[in-house]
Amino acid sequence: MKRKYNYFLLWLLHFFAFSVWGQEVSLYQQFNGRYDFTFIGNTLNTEENRGFLSPCIINTSATATLAMQPDDAIEKVFLYWAGSGPGDFEVQFNGISITPDRTFNLIQSTSGLIFFSAFKDVTEQVLSTGNGDYTLSELDLTELIPDYCPNATNFAGWAMIIVYKNDSLPLNQLNVYDGLDYVSFGNNNLTFVLDNLNVIDDIGAKIGFIAWEGDSNLAFEETLQINGTILSNPPLNPEDNAFNGTNSITGSSALFNMDLDIYDIQNNIQPGDQSAEIALTSGQDFVMINAVVTKLNSQVPDATIVIDNVYLSCNSNEVTVDYTVYNLNATNPLPANTPIAVYVNGVVIASAATMNVIAIDGSESNSITLLLPEGTTNPFELVFAVDDIGNGTGIVIEISDDNNTATQEVTLLVSPIIPPLAALQVCNEGFSQGTFDLNPVLNELMGTAMIEVTAHETMEEAESGNNAIISTGNYQTLTPRTIYMRIENEPCPSIAPLTLTVENCPPTVYNFISANEDGSNDFFFVDGLRDIFLNFEIKIFNRWGYLIWRGNQNTADWRGEVTEEIKWNGNIAPDGTYFYVLHLNDPNYNKPYQGFLYITR
């Protein structure tokens, strides 16, 4: 069973919770295309409220009939229900329980009484049901109504705005505005502006109102004006009694305490207008405006833009962006060469334009590569603005200029910084060649996270990840040189240079010669000398101190021959002990190597 409310307690709660008298009427939704609208609805009052002169009773349900034409395609259906009190928000619509998407409340300043309205999008239900009877039920204000009868403000009712499309209609702009505001004795002027209009032609222009609590017998200083002109639709809606319980669609004057009125405003609005002022006056009647609908001929595009994809390269200030320009919810094609401005952190860095005419509901996709300015922050704000020449100014008249930008925060792909690697140095193996074990460096960079690390001979190969060095434990190369370590970090791999150098390590002298040409110890051998200390000089002396042989990088190793001019019996040094002096002629080795060597045959 539906829960009963302590309405007096609810009234108190709402009275203190709401510090405003109502909600200003403002744009809720806009439709652009071959659209029109109509109303249906009904009152729950059994007769017009007249205080003590009428019975203080009210129904809990009411029915109205929807009869759309075969070519009318329903686009949206908005249901409003309203009444006295803080609100009944648990109702049924054709037997289906519904709760509102939005609610409105209003406090009448002179009486302190509260009134409500509720909104529900019932498009799917109406599309499923189609033409026929619609009943709002379980709107139960029975317990509350007696509190409102003394000042004749007891009422309840419901209404639907039906927005439909028909290919035979001209291209129109249809705006639905809603809120809950009022006029009455003590608050006898209400003015609000209907904005977001775009009037191209006033032919067929009309405006509709959903209003509550109007009385047919109260016609004192009651007017409805648009742009300073009083609207009327006699005999149903005279100039001095616009809100009088009538339905312009059915012609009924028995829609007690609610109005569904539509007026022709062809002569009250001008091409080029972007807003219209609505003014209500009432010297006595209490009238609440809940919804306003305008239909205006409008043939203009509506450009919007979307950033589809942003393509980034590691450690690059070039950004490629895919974007799409749309002309949705429009009533005219978008012309070619509509400008597009690209902003980075609020500064224009590039421009583009549409290539072709974009049809109604059409789109055009394109791509642009941007070069970010030096010093661009990371991340940065990327904005694409269509119909913008680079300073926020457009060149195309549109339905709305408030939907022309697309914004995205972009984070550049930057490699984590790797601290400088200490150079590797090994002994010179000759002509500055060395053999390096790269594995300790690879393992250190790999760390406990076991990130993949590879070594490459060029920066290009490291950046591409190609041609990794295979023999990392026994890598031979000429020096000095730099190789490159690729660390597979996120979001981008890091490249760390590694310098490889050699040093001239101390030579090792083997001081025994068996000069018998048996292939073993046949010459005086100094390991780590030739092709390393390129300016070395060796001198061999006999036991008496005479120089018998001199050698360097360009001479053969000493095999016991005598080459110097001394008194000697023959040119072969006999077995015995000799003395050598090795000058390395290297700045790191200032003292010569010297010692004895032995020769036997």
XYZ file of C-alpha atoms in Angstrom, residues 233 236-237 246-252 260-263:
14
model
C -5.915 33.667 -28.283
C -10.100 30.760 -25.370
C -7.392 33.034 -23.901
C -7.859 26.053 -20.936
C -6.309 23.653 -23.427
C -5.368 25.202 -26.789
C -5.006 21.792 -28.445
C -8.448 20.429 -27.555
C -10.209 23.773 -27.161
C -11.366 22.795 -23.683
C -1.931 23.958 -21.766
C -1.754 26.984 -24.039
C -0.019 27.528 -27.376
C 0.305 30.967 -28.994
